[in-house]
């Protein structure tokens, strides 16, 4: 399935292998070997099975969107709507046989590798930040001798409320939250495990006098969550007088509030107000608030890790990171501009069906998704140290985070945060507590979300070759096992966790991609060549799916 994106064809070079830089190009190169790396490998999935059944993993991304996401791309469940340059699948790592390479890596070797941190160095400093302080010349995109991009500053030192602190005990502003992993690729059983942290701008963390105030910050996070979810959000008791006299619970008086009550109808002069210093900036028009949108200055960090397995068989975050992914909302874009951009893309696609999307940015400043967000990140070099992602490697991010109907203001995780009745109200890091024992999430229609995915997709991954999930959940006739679904309903880890053997094999497979530095040809760990993926497709080729389904 193709992301509903378009625009201008950028410079394309032939695929080449080499050890200098990445596949023979310097890290600062703006060249794209893949004409449209924002179209992920999963979009080439064969939806028709050998048994004649039609499978639909596409609905989770391509769906009828909620405003202010105006993409509305549920039609892409029905056909491969690719521009001409993308009719050939450029994700060649999908088709490589890595079984011999995996067999050559011992269990002891890969365990030692994934349990050695590449984020903290021997002195306990943040390794990529230390390298950036003495900037390598081949990382300097603008040639000014100074790194002007994101410097990793999370210490992974979380308190009981999920707040991160540096070694001196000073808050970094980052807060971890537990969330339901998005269906498919992002499940540990499919090769990677990760976490997400949020940070609002400094004004959201301070009271009106400019002092750091945790109560103010927690309340503002709840207000942002309320706006994103468009629903009430329970909070711990807070004194509305101390927060600047904002009636957070909408009860008509200033007192003790235990809920952020959602009410947003700006045409009727009913809006949501932040608290603390952010309130004054919002009143002055320097900060904004709207349903479904994050305020300017919002940041996310997402680390993608190797899958470690503890003595109980639970999947855990490995100390070694595959990637650090970072997003920052740089400025405010209102509904009208977002709607205009979406309609302009529809017209462009109609008038010039073979134009591709133009993406701005570089490895230092990050790349733009065209909706006010910049995306940057780090990834392993051949030796396993974290290096900046190249322009092409970053362009990979912007399709899903700016061109599909499923996300919420470009983000997939925060509106999937565990509810307030979860452990610690859902504000904790996966290193503090894992997924085991977490009940299955429900769709808006009340159906269990993960079971619905298994039913519609007929597998536990988009490429339909996770045999472990198949054996655990599916009968020989393709139907789902009732006892397995009952267990999943009470504990999502029964589906999401990989066995120790599978986790080790996938870790080894990914390590071979790292050694090759072939990320531009695909980052998915494969144990064998993909069987359910198209090598080529025809323009507008039907998928066999006859009716689009909602992804939520």
Short mmCIF file of C-alpha atoms in Angstrom, two decimals:
data_model
loop_
_atom_site.label_atom_id
_atom_site.label_comp_id
_atom_site.label_asym_id
_atom_site.label_seq_id
_atom_site.Cartn_x
_atom_site.Cartn_y
_atom_site.Cartn_z
CA UNK A 1 0.00 0.00 0.00
CA UNK A 2 1.37 3.42 -0.88
CA UNK A 3 1.39 6.41 1.41
CA UNK A 4 -0.75 9.21 0.02
CA UNK A 5 2.18 11.46 -0.74
CA UNK A 6 3.59 13.14 -3.81
CA UNK A 7 5.56 16.12 -5.09
CA UNK A 8 8.98 16.46 -6.68
CA UNK A 9 11.42 13.76 -7.76
CA UNK A 10 14.77 14.23 -6.04
CA UNK A 11 18.24 13.22 -7.17
CA UNK A 12 18.58 9.47 -7.48
CA UNK A 13 21.81 7.49 -7.57
CA UNK A 14 22.26 3.77 -8.24
CA UNK A 15 22.59 1.46 -5.25
CA UNK A 16 26.20 0.84 -4.42
CA UNK A 17 28.07 -0.90 -1.65
CA UNK A 18 31.11 0.42 0.11
CA UNK A 19 32.63 1.06 3.52
CA UNK A 20 33.20 4.83 3.32
CA UNK A 21 30.33 6.75 4.84
CA UNK A 22 27.19 4.78 4.11
CA UNK A 23 27.25 2.55 1.04
CA UNK A 24 29.98 4.64 -0.55
CA UNK A 25 28.50 8.09 0.18
CA UNK A 26 29.48 10.56 2.91
CA UNK A 27 27.09 10.94 5.83
CA UNK A 28 26.28 14.49 4.77
CA UNK A 29 25.15 13.43 1.29
CA UNK A 30 21.72 14.64 0.14
CA UNK A 31 21.52 11.95 -2.56
CA UNK A 32 18.65 9.45 -2.51
CA UNK A 33 19.32 5.96 -3.83
CA UNK A 34 15.70 5.05 -3.16
CA UNK A 35 13.52 7.62 -4.98
CA UNK A 36 10.93 7.66 -2.18
CA UNK A 37 12.26 6.24 1.10
CA UNK A 38 9.20 7.65 2.86
CA UNK A 39 7.20 4.72 1.44
CA UNK A 40 8.03 1.90 3.90
CA UNK A 41 8.65 -1.74 2.99
CA UNK A 42 5.30 -2.83 4.46
CA UNK A 43 3.50 -0.95 1.69
CA UNK A 44 4.67 -3.62 -0.78
CA UNK A 45 3.01 -6.44 1.16
CA UNK A 46 1.09 -9.00 -0.89
CA UNK A 47 -2.47 -8.90 0.38
CA UNK A 48 -3.48 -12.03 -1.52
CA UNK A 49 -2.53 -15.30 0.16
CA UNK A 50 -1.60 -18.58 -1.49
CA UNK A 51 -4.82 -20.00 -0.04
CA UNK A 52 -6.85 -17.45 -1.97
CA UNK A 53 -7.67 -15.42 1.13
CA UNK A 54 -7.28 -11.64 1.15
CA UNK A 55 -5.35 -10.09 4.03
CA UNK A 56 -5.56 -6.45 5.05
CA UNK A 57 -2.77 -5.13 7.29
CA UNK A 58 -3.05 -1.78 5.50
CA UNK A 59 -6.00 -0.47 7.51
CA UNK A 60 -3.95 0.35 10.60
CA UNK A 61 -2.15 3.18 8.75
CA UNK A 62 -4.41 4.02 5.83
CA UNK A 63 -7.78 4.95 7.28
CA UNK A 64 -10.45 7.60 7.57
CA UNK A 65 -8.59 10.21 9.57
CA UNK A 66 -9.80 12.47 12.37
CA UNK A 67 -9.46 16.20 11.93
CA UNK A 68 -7.08 17.98 11.92
CA UNK A 69 -5.47 15.09 10.03
CA UNK A 70 -7.11 15.58 6.64
CA UNK A 71 -5.31 12.82 4.75
CA UNK A 72 -8.29 10.39 4.72
CA UNK A 73 -6.45 7.67 2.84
CA UNK A 74 -8.64 4.60 3.51
CA UNK A 75 -8.85 4.16 -0.27
CA UNK A 76 -5.22 3.02 -0.23
CA UNK A 77 -6.38 -0.23 1.32
CA UNK A 78 -7.88 -1.05 -2.06
CA UNK A 79 -5.03 -0.46 -4.53
CA UNK A 80 -1.26 0.01 -4.83
CA UNK A 81 -1.38 3.67 -5.79
CA UNK A 82 2.34 4.15 -6.50
CA UNK A 83 4.03 6.74 -8.65
CA UNK A 84 5.90 5.23 -11.59
CA UNK A 85 9.41 5.38 -9.99
CA UNK A 86 8.13 3.28 -7.08
CA UNK A 87 6.58 0.42 -8.99
CA UNK A 88 9.79 -1.49 -8.30
CA UNK A 89 10.39 -2.32 -4.64
CA UNK A 90 13.68 -0.69 -3.62
CA UNK A 91 13.78 -2.34 -0.17
CA UNK A 92 16.16 -5.10 -1.26
CA UNK A 93 16.97 -6.29 2.26
CA UNK A 94 13.53 -7.89 2.27
CA UNK A 95 14.73 -10.43 -0.27
CA UNK A 96 18.18 -11.29 1.09
CA UNK A 97 18.80 -14.65 2.69
CA UNK A 98 20.60 -14.03 5.99
CA UNK A 99 20.33 -17.53 7.43
CA UNK A 100 24.03 -18.36 7.02
CA UNK A 101 25.09 -14.99 8.45
CA UNK A 102 22.77 -15.46 11.42
CA UNK A 103 24.10 -18.98 12.03
CA UNK A 104 27.66 -17.62 12.13
CA UNK A 105 26.86 -15.42 15.16
CA UNK A 106 26.82 -17.28 18.47
CA UNK A 107 24.20 -16.71 21.15
CA UNK A 108 26.91 -15.59 23.55
CA UNK A 109 28.27 -13.07 21.06
CA UNK A 110 24.92 -11.41 20.37
CA UNK A 111 23.95 -11.36 24.07
CA UNK A 112 27.22 -9.64 24.95
CA UNK A 113 26.67 -7.17 22.13
CA UNK A 114 23.10 -6.16 22.95
CA UNK A 115 23.84 -5.92 26.69
CA UNK A 116 26.64 -3.41 26.16
CA UNK A 117 25.32 0.15 26.08
CA UNK A 118 26.19 2.33 23.13
CA UNK A 119 24.31 5.26 24.70
CA UNK A 120 26.48 5.64 27.81
CA UNK A 121 30.26 5.52 27.53
CA UNK A 122 32.78 4.14 30.05
CA UNK A 123 32.78 7.46 31.93
CA UNK A 124 29.01 7.36 32.32
CA UNK A 125 28.47 10.21 29.87
CA UNK A 126 25.96 10.16 27.02
CA UNK A 127 28.15 8.78 24.25
CA UNK A 128 26.63 10.48 21.19
CA UNK A 129 26.52 13.82 23.05
CA UNK A 130 30.20 13.43 23.94
CA UNK A 131 31.06 12.80 20.29
CA UNK A 132 29.03 15.82 19.21
CA UNK A 133 31.01 18.07 21.57
CA UNK A 134 34.08 17.33 19.43
CA UNK A 135 32.22 17.27 16.13
CA UNK A 136 33.62 14.89 13.49
CA UNK A 137 34.04 16.73 10.20
CA UNK A 138 31.88 14.21 8.32
CA UNK A 139 28.95 14.95 10.66
CA UNK A 140 29.01 18.70 10.02
CA UNK A 141 26.26 19.22 7.45
CA UNK A 142 26.49 23.02 7.27
CA UNK A 143 30.27 23.21 7.67
CA UNK A 144 30.27 25.68 10.57
CA UNK A 145 32.27 23.44 12.90
CA UNK A 146 29.39 23.18 15.37
CA UNK A 147 26.53 20.72 15.77
CA UNK A 148 23.27 22.65 15.42
CA UNK A 149 20.88 19.75 15.79
CA UNK A 150 19.40 17.64 18.58
CA UNK A 151 21.88 16.57 21.25
CA UNK A 152 20.67 13.48 23.15
CA UNK A 153 20.04 14.53 26.75
CA UNK A 154 17.89 11.78 28.30
CA UNK A 155 19.58 10.10 31.28
CA UNK A 156 17.03 7.29 31.68
CA UNK A 157 17.01 8.04 35.39
CA UNK A 158 13.29 8.00 36.12
CA UNK A 159 11.46 8.68 39.36
CA UNK A 160 8.14 7.22 40.49
CA UNK A 161 6.21 9.57 38.18
CA UNK A 162 8.28 8.88 35.08
CA UNK A 163 10.30 12.12 35.19
CA UNK A 164 13.91 11.94 34.06
CA UNK A 165 16.79 13.55 36.01
CA UNK A 166 20.44 14.10 35.22
CA UNK A 167 23.24 12.78 37.49
CA UNK A 168 23.00 15.92 39.65
CA UNK A 169 19.29 15.37 40.17
CA UNK A 170 18.23 18.24 37.90
CA UNK A 171 15.05 17.55 35.88
CA UNK A 172 15.64 17.22 32.15
CA UNK A 173 11.98 17.87 31.35
CA UNK A 174 11.58 14.45 29.73
CA UNK A 175 8.74 12.26 31.00
CA UNK A 176 8.29 8.60 30.07
CA UNK A 177 4.89 7.08 29.46
CA UNK A 178 3.63 3.55 28.91
CA UNK A 179 1.60 2.99 25.75
CA UNK A 180 0.08 0.25 23.62
CA UNK A 181 2.51 -0.55 20.78
CA UNK A 182 1.05 0.18 17.36
CA UNK A 183 -0.09 -3.02 15.61
CA UNK A 184 2.44 -4.96 13.55
CA UNK A 185 6.01 -3.86 13.00
CA UNK A 186 6.37 -2.21 16.41
CA UNK A 187 5.72 -5.37 18.42
CA UNK A 188 8.82 -6.95 20.04
CA UNK A 189 7.94 -10.29 18.45
CA UNK A 190 8.75 -8.66 15.11
CA UNK A 191 12.28 -7.65 16.03
CA UNK A 192 12.52 -4.42 18.01
CA UNK A 193 11.43 -3.01 21.33
CA UNK A 194 11.23 0.67 22.17
CA UNK A 195 10.11 3.45 24.44
CA UNK A 196 8.75 6.99 24.04
CA UNK A 197 9.28 10.14 26.12
CA UNK A 198 7.62 13.53 25.83
CA UNK A 199 8.86 16.99 26.75
CA UNK A 200 6.89 20.23 26.53
CA UNK A 201 8.59 23.60 26.15
CA UNK A 202 10.07 25.45 29.18
CA UNK A 203 7.00 27.67 29.69
CA UNK A 204 4.86 24.57 30.31
CA UNK A 205 7.18 23.50 33.12
CA UNK A 206 7.16 26.80 35.07
CA UNK A 207 4.72 28.74 37.19
CA UNK A 208 3.75 32.29 36.29
CA UNK A 209 6.72 33.63 38.26
CA UNK A 210 9.11 31.55 36.12
CA UNK A 211 9.95 28.87 38.70
CA UNK A 212 10.06 25.18 37.86
CA UNK A 213 6.86 23.66 39.20
CA UNK A 214 6.06 19.96 38.83
CA UNK A 215 2.36 20.47 39.54
CA UNK A 216 2.17 23.02 36.71
CA UNK A 217 4.04 20.70 34.35
CA UNK A 218 1.92 17.63 35.16
CA UNK A 219 -1.25 19.65 34.67
CA UNK A 220 -0.08 21.01 31.32
CA UNK A 221 0.79 17.49 30.16
CA UNK A 222 -2.73 16.42 31.11
CA UNK A 223 -4.21 19.39 29.22
CA UNK A 224 -2.21 18.50 26.12
CA UNK A 225 -3.34 14.87 26.44
CA UNK A 226 -6.95 16.00 26.79
CA UNK A 227 -6.64 18.04 23.60
CA UNK A 228 -5.04 15.17 21.71
CA UNK A 229 -7.56 12.57 22.88
CA UNK A 230 -10.48 15.05 22.88
CA UNK A 231 -11.71 13.67 26.19
CA UNK A 232 -11.47 14.27 29.92
CA UNK A 233 -8.23 13.24 31.64
CA UNK A 234 -8.12 12.37 35.36
CA UNK A 235 -5.29 13.96 37.36
CA UNK A 236 -4.16 14.01 40.97
CA UNK A 237 -5.81 16.72 43.11
CA UNK A 238 -4.44 20.17 42.22
CA UNK A 239 -5.16 23.60 43.64
CA UNK A 240 -6.49 25.72 40.80
CA UNK A 241 -5.64 28.89 42.73
CA UNK A 242 -1.96 27.91 42.83
CA UNK A 243 -2.09 27.17 39.10
CA UNK A 244 -3.10 30.71 38.27
CA UNK A 245 -6.86 30.57 38.72
CA UNK A 246 -7.68 28.44 35.66
CA UNK A 247 -10.89 26.43 36.05
CA UNK A 248 -9.40 23.13 34.94
CA UNK A 249 -12.36 20.93 35.82
CA UNK A 250 -14.97 23.38 34.41
CA UNK A 251 -17.09 23.29 37.56
CA UNK A 252 -17.55 27.05 37.61
CA UNK A 253 -15.34 27.73 40.61
CA UNK A 254 -11.67 27.85 41.52
CA UNK A 255 -10.90 25.06 43.96
CA UNK A 256 -9.37 21.59 43.95
CA UNK A 257 -9.53 19.84 40.56
CA UNK A 258 -9.17 16.10 39.96
CA UNK A 259 -9.97 16.08 36.25
CA UNK A 260 -8.99 18.08 33.20
CA UNK A 261 -12.38 18.47 31.54
CA UNK A 262 -12.27 18.64 27.77
CA UNK A 263 -14.28 21.48 26.28
CA UNK A 264 -13.19 23.07 23.05
CA UNK A 265 -15.55 25.00 20.80
CA UNK A 266 -13.66 28.14 19.77
CA UNK A 267 -16.50 29.48 17.61
CA UNK A 268 -18.54 29.56 20.82
CA UNK A 269 -15.63 31.12 22.73
CA UNK A 270 -14.94 27.93 24.68
CA UNK A 271 -11.24 27.07 24.67
CA UNK A 272 -8.73 25.16 26.78
CA UNK A 273 -6.15 27.17 28.70
CA UNK A 274 -2.73 26.04 29.81
CA UNK A 275 -1.49 26.90 33.30
CA UNK A 276 1.60 28.61 34.66
CA UNK A 277 3.87 30.58 32.40
CA UNK A 278 2.32 28.91 29.35
CA UNK A 279 -1.02 30.51 30.23
CA UNK A 280 0.42 34.01 29.89
CA UNK A 281 2.12 33.15 26.59
CA UNK A 282 -1.10 31.60 25.29
CA UNK A 283 -3.05 34.74 26.22
CA UNK A 284 -0.45 36.79 24.37
CA UNK A 285 -0.81 34.62 21.25
CA UNK A 286 2.69 33.17 21.53
CA UNK A 287 1.48 29.64 22.32
CA UNK A 288 -1.53 27.90 20.80
CA UNK A 289 -4.00 25.17 21.60
CA UNK A 290 -6.40 23.23 19.38
CA UNK A 291 -7.99 19.79 19.48
CA UNK A 292 -5.77 17.14 17.96
CA UNK A 293 -2.65 19.33 17.85
CA UNK A 294 0.43 19.55 20.06
CA UNK A 295 1.64 23.02 21.08
CA UNK A 296 4.75 24.40 19.46
CA UNK A 297 7.96 23.28 21.13
CA UNK A 298 6.67 19.78 21.94
CA UNK A 299 9.40 17.13 21.68
CA UNK A 300 9.40 13.34 21.54
CA UNK A 301 12.26 10.88 21.92
CA UNK A 302 11.79 7.29 20.81
CA UNK A 303 14.57 4.76 21.29
CA UNK A 304 14.51 1.58 19.23
CA UNK A 305 16.32 -1.27 20.98
CA UNK A 306 17.47 -4.83 20.54
CA UNK A 307 15.15 -7.27 22.31
CA UNK A 308 16.67 -8.70 25.48
CA UNK A 309 14.97 -11.55 27.34
CA UNK A 310 15.15 -11.99 31.10
CA UNK A 311 15.09 -15.20 33.15
CA UNK A 312 11.28 -15.28 33.16
CA UNK A 313 11.10 -15.03 29.36
CA UNK A 314 9.86 -11.43 29.41
CA UNK A 315 11.10 -9.14 26.64
CA UNK A 316 13.12 -6.21 27.92
CA UNK A 317 14.80 -3.09 26.54
CA UNK A 318 18.38 -3.99 25.74
CA UNK A 319 21.02 -1.47 26.82
CA UNK A 320 22.13 -1.26 23.19
CA UNK A 321 20.08 1.05 21.02
CA UNK A 322 19.45 0.49 17.35
CA UNK A 323 18.22 4.06 16.94
CA UNK A 324 17.39 7.26 18.76
CA UNK A 325 14.49 8.99 16.99
CA UNK A 326 13.68 12.59 17.83
CA UNK A 327 10.81 14.88 16.82
CA UNK A 328 10.22 18.54 17.58
CA UNK A 329 7.25 20.71 16.65
CA UNK A 330 8.94 23.87 15.41
CA UNK A 331 5.96 26.19 14.88
CA UNK A 332 2.18 26.36 14.85
CA UNK A 333 0.06 25.30 11.85
CA UNK A 334 -3.69 25.76 12.18
CA UNK A 335 -6.57 23.72 10.79
CA UNK A 336 -6.99 25.86 7.69
CA UNK A 337 -3.38 25.43 6.60
CA UNK A 338 -3.43 21.70 7.30
CA UNK A 339 -6.64 21.29 5.30
CA UNK A 340 -5.23 23.36 2.42
CA UNK A 341 -2.05 21.28 2.36
CA UNK A 342 -4.01 18.01 2.27
CA UNK A 343 -6.33 19.19 -0.53
CA UNK A 344 -3.37 20.56 -2.50
CA UNK A 345 -1.69 17.16 -2.31
CA UNK A 346 -4.83 15.44 -3.58
CA UNK A 347 -4.94 17.82 -6.55
CA UNK A 348 -1.22 17.41 -7.18
CA UNK A 349 -1.57 13.65 -7.15
CA UNK A 350 -4.42 13.86 -9.64
CA UNK A 351 -2.65 16.28 -11.99
CA UNK A 352 0.86 14.82 -11.73
CA UNK A 353 0.53 11.19 -10.59
CA UNK A 354 4.22 10.38 -11.04
CA UNK A 355 5.68 13.24 -9.04
CA UNK A 356 7.33 12.31 -5.78
CA UNK A 357 7.50 14.13 -2.51
CA UNK A 358 10.20 16.74 -1.93
CA UNK A 359 11.62 16.60 1.60
CA UNK A 360 13.66 19.41 3.13
CA UNK A 361 16.44 19.05 5.66
CA UNK A 362 19.74 17.35 6.40
CA UNK A 363 21.29 15.03 8.98
CA UNK A 364 22.01 17.95 11.34
CA UNK A 365 18.81 20.00 11.37
CA UNK A 366 16.58 16.99 10.68
CA UNK A 367 13.92 16.69 7.99
CA UNK A 368 10.48 18.28 7.79
CA UNK A 369 7.21 16.39 7.51
CA UNK A 370 5.55 19.46 6.01
CA UNK A 371 3.30 19.87 9.04
CA UNK A 372 5.63 21.82 11.38
CA UNK A 373 7.54 18.81 12.75
CA UNK A 374 11.25 18.17 12.30
CA UNK A 375 12.58 14.61 12.61
CA UNK A 376 16.17 13.73 13.43
CA UNK A 377 17.95 10.73 14.84
CA UNK A 378 20.94 8.52 15.41
CA UNK A 379 21.59 4.96 14.28
CA UNK A 380 24.38 2.41 14.73
CA UNK A 381 27.52 2.63 12.65
CA UNK A 382 29.21 -0.58 11.50
CA UNK A 383 30.98 -0.95 14.86
CA UNK A 384 27.78 -0.35 16.84
CA UNK A 385 28.38 3.24 17.96
CA UNK A 386 25.58 5.76 17.45
CA UNK A 387 26.02 8.16 14.52
CA UNK A 388 23.67 10.74 12.98
CA UNK A 389 21.22 9.35 10.46
CA UNK A 390 21.80 10.49 6.91
CA UNK A 391 19.32 12.60 4.99
CA UNK A 392 18.02 9.51 3.17
CA UNK A 393 17.73 7.54 6.41
CA UNK A 394 15.71 10.40 7.93
CA UNK A 395 13.42 10.78 4.92
CA UNK A 396 12.28 7.26 5.83
CA UNK A 397 10.48 8.83 8.85
CA UNK A 398 8.32 11.46 7.24
CA UNK A 399 5.84 9.35 5.28
CA UNK A 400 4.31 7.61 8.29
CA UNK A 401 4.67 10.73 10.44
CA UNK A 402 3.03 13.05 7.95
CA UNK A 403 1.31 11.19 5.16
CA UNK A 404 -1.14 8.63 6.59
CA UNK A 405 -4.57 8.86 8.14
CA UNK A 406 -3.76 6.95 11.33
CA UNK A 407 -1.53 9.37 13.20
CA UNK A 408 -2.52 12.24 15.48
CA UNK A 409 -0.60 15.37 14.51
CA UNK A 410 2.15 13.18 13.11
CA UNK A 411 2.50 11.13 16.31
CA UNK A 412 1.41 7.53 16.96
CA UNK A 413 2.19 6.94 20.62
CA UNK A 414 0.86 9.60 23.01
CA UNK A 415 -2.84 9.08 22.27
CA UNK A 416 -2.17 5.37 22.91
CA UNK A 417 -0.90 6.07 26.43
CA UNK A 418 -2.18 3.68 29.09
CA UNK A 419 -5.13 5.04 31.04
CA UNK A 420 -5.06 6.60 34.48
CA UNK A 421 -6.14 3.32 36.12
CA UNK A 422 -2.95 1.62 34.93
CA UNK A 423 0.18 1.25 37.04
CA UNK A 424 1.36 4.71 38.15
CA UNK A 425 -1.36 6.22 36.00
CA UNK A 426 0.52 5.13 32.86
CA UNK A 427 3.43 7.48 33.59
CA UNK A 428 6.39 5.14 33.74
CA UNK A 429 9.24 3.82 31.62
CA UNK A 430 9.39 0.26 30.34
CA UNK A 431 12.56 -0.24 32.43
CA UNK A 432 10.40 0.31 35.52
CA UNK A 433 7.70 -2.15 34.52
CA UNK A 434 7.16 -4.23 31.39
CA UNK A 435 4.15 -5.03 29.24
CA UNK A 436 3.26 -8.28 30.95
CA UNK A 437 -0.15 -8.23 32.61
CA UNK A 438 -1.37 -5.31 30.49
CA UNK A 439 -4.92 -5.92 29.23
CA UNK A 440 -5.69 -5.68 25.52
CA UNK A 441 -6.76 -2.24 24.23
CA UNK A 442 -10.18 -1.74 22.69
CA UNK A 443 -11.08 -0.05 19.44
CA UNK A 444 -13.66 2.71 19.41
CA UNK A 445 -16.27 0.17 18.34
CA UNK A 446 -15.49 -1.83 21.50
CA UNK A 447 -13.70 -4.70 19.76
CA UNK A 448 -10.29 -5.87 21.07
CA UNK A 449 -7.72 -4.09 18.91
CA UNK A 450 -4.99 -6.70 18.62
CA UNK A 451 -7.44 -9.55 18.02
CA UNK A 452 -9.05 -7.46 15.28
CA UNK A 453 -5.62 -7.01 13.67
CA UNK A 454 -4.92 -10.75 13.77
CA UNK A 455 -8.32 -11.44 12.23
CA UNK A 456 -8.03 -8.90 9.40
CA UNK A 457 -4.39 -9.61 8.64
CA UNK A 458 -4.31 -13.36 9.19
CA UNK A 459 -0.90 -12.94 10.82
CA UNK A 460 1.01 -11.08 13.50
CA UNK A 461 3.05 -8.89 11.15
CA UNK A 462 2.47 -7.04 7.89
CA UNK A 463 4.71 -9.39 5.93
CA UNK A 464 2.89 -12.45 7.34
CA UNK A 465 5.93 -14.59 8.10
CA UNK A 466 6.03 -14.55 11.91
CA UNK A 467 5.58 -18.30 12.35
CA UNK A 468 5.73 -18.05 16.12
CA UNK A 469 2.58 -15.92 16.24
CA UNK A 470 0.97 -18.11 13.61
CA UNK A 471 1.53 -21.26 15.67
CA UNK A 472 0.40 -19.57 18.88
CA UNK A 473 -2.81 -17.94 17.61
CA UNK A 474 -3.99 -19.62 14.42
CA UNK A 475 -5.53 -23.00 13.74
CA UNK A 476 -4.44 -24.97 10.65
CA UNK A 477 -7.59 -23.77 8.85
CA UNK A 478 -6.57 -20.12 9.42
CA UNK A 479 -9.08 -19.43 12.18
CA UNK A 480 -8.06 -17.93 15.51
CA UNK A 481 -7.73 -20.01 18.67
CA UNK A 482 -10.30 -18.96 21.26
CA UNK A 483 -8.07 -19.86 24.23
CA UNK A 484 -5.18 -17.79 22.83
CA UNK A 485 -7.46 -14.78 22.29
CA UNK A 486 -8.77 -15.10 25.85
CA UNK A 487 -5.22 -15.05 27.18
CA UNK A 488 -4.34 -12.09 24.95
CA UNK A 489 -7.33 -10.15 26.25
CA UNK A 490 -5.86 -10.25 29.77
CA UNK A 491 -2.18 -9.98 28.86
CA UNK A 492 -0.90 -8.43 25.62
CA UNK A 493 2.60 -9.81 26.22
CA UNK A 494 1.32 -13.25 25.19
CA UNK A 495 1.14 -11.86 21.65
CA UNK A 496 3.73 -9.11 21.69
CA UNK A 497 6.70 -10.92 23.26
CA UNK A 498 9.12 -13.02 21.23
CA UNK A 499 10.45 -16.29 22.56
CA UNK A 500 14.13 -16.22 23.62
CA UNK A 501 15.06 -18.17 20.51
CA UNK A 502 13.22 -15.85 18.12
CA UNK A 503 14.53 -12.73 19.85
CA UNK A 504 18.12 -13.93 19.54
CA UNK A 505 17.70 -14.83 15.87
CA UNK A 506 16.14 -11.45 15.00
CA UNK A 507 18.88 -9.63 16.94
CA UNK A 508 21.48 -11.48 14.91
CA UNK A 509 19.74 -10.73 11.63
CA UNK A 510 19.61 -7.02 12.42
CA UNK A 511 23.29 -7.05 13.43
CA UNK A 512 24.16 -8.15 9.89
CA UNK A 513 22.34 -5.09 8.50
CA UNK A 514 24.32 -2.90 10.88
CA UNK A 515 27.59 -4.47 9.70
CA UNK A 516 26.62 -3.75 6.09
CA UNK A 517 25.27 -0.26 6.88
CA UNK A 518 22.52 -1.08 4.42
CA UNK A 519 19.65 0.70 6.21
CA UNK A 520 18.61 2.47 3.00
CA UNK A 521 17.70 -0.98 1.66
CA UNK A 522 15.57 -1.85 4.70
CA UNK A 523 15.82 -1.98 8.50
CA UNK A 524 13.52 -4.93 9.18
CA UNK A 525 15.27 -7.97 10.62
CA UNK A 526 14.54 -10.91 8.32
CA UNK A 527 15.24 -14.55 9.10
CA UNK A 528 14.66 -15.55 5.49
CA UNK A 529 13.69 -13.84 2.23
CA UNK A 530 10.20 -12.35 2.37
CA UNK A 531 7.57 -14.51 0.69
CA UNK A 532 4.58 -12.18 0.89
CA UNK A 533 6.06 -9.02 -0.61
CA UNK A 534 5.83 -7.71 -4.17
CA UNK A 535 9.07 -7.16 -6.05
CA UNK A 536 7.15 -5.03 -8.55
CA UNK A 537 3.57 -3.83 -8.87
CA UNK A 538 1.49 -2.23 -11.58
CA UNK A 539 0.19 1.30 -11.18
CA UNK A 540 -3.21 1.18 -9.49
CA UNK A 541 -3.03 -2.60 -9.07
CA UNK A 542 -5.96 -3.76 -6.90
CA UNK A 543 -5.08 -5.32 -3.57
CA UNK A 544 -8.11 -7.58 -3.50
CA UNK A 545 -9.49 -5.80 -0.45
CA UNK A 546 -13.01 -4.82 -1.48
CA UNK A 547 -14.11 -2.67 1.46
CA UNK A 548 -11.99 -0.32 3.53
CA UNK A 549 -12.14 -0.74 7.30
CA UNK A 550 -11.48 1.79 10.02
CA UNK A 551 -8.09 1.56 11.69
CA UNK A 552 -9.30 2.56 15.15
#
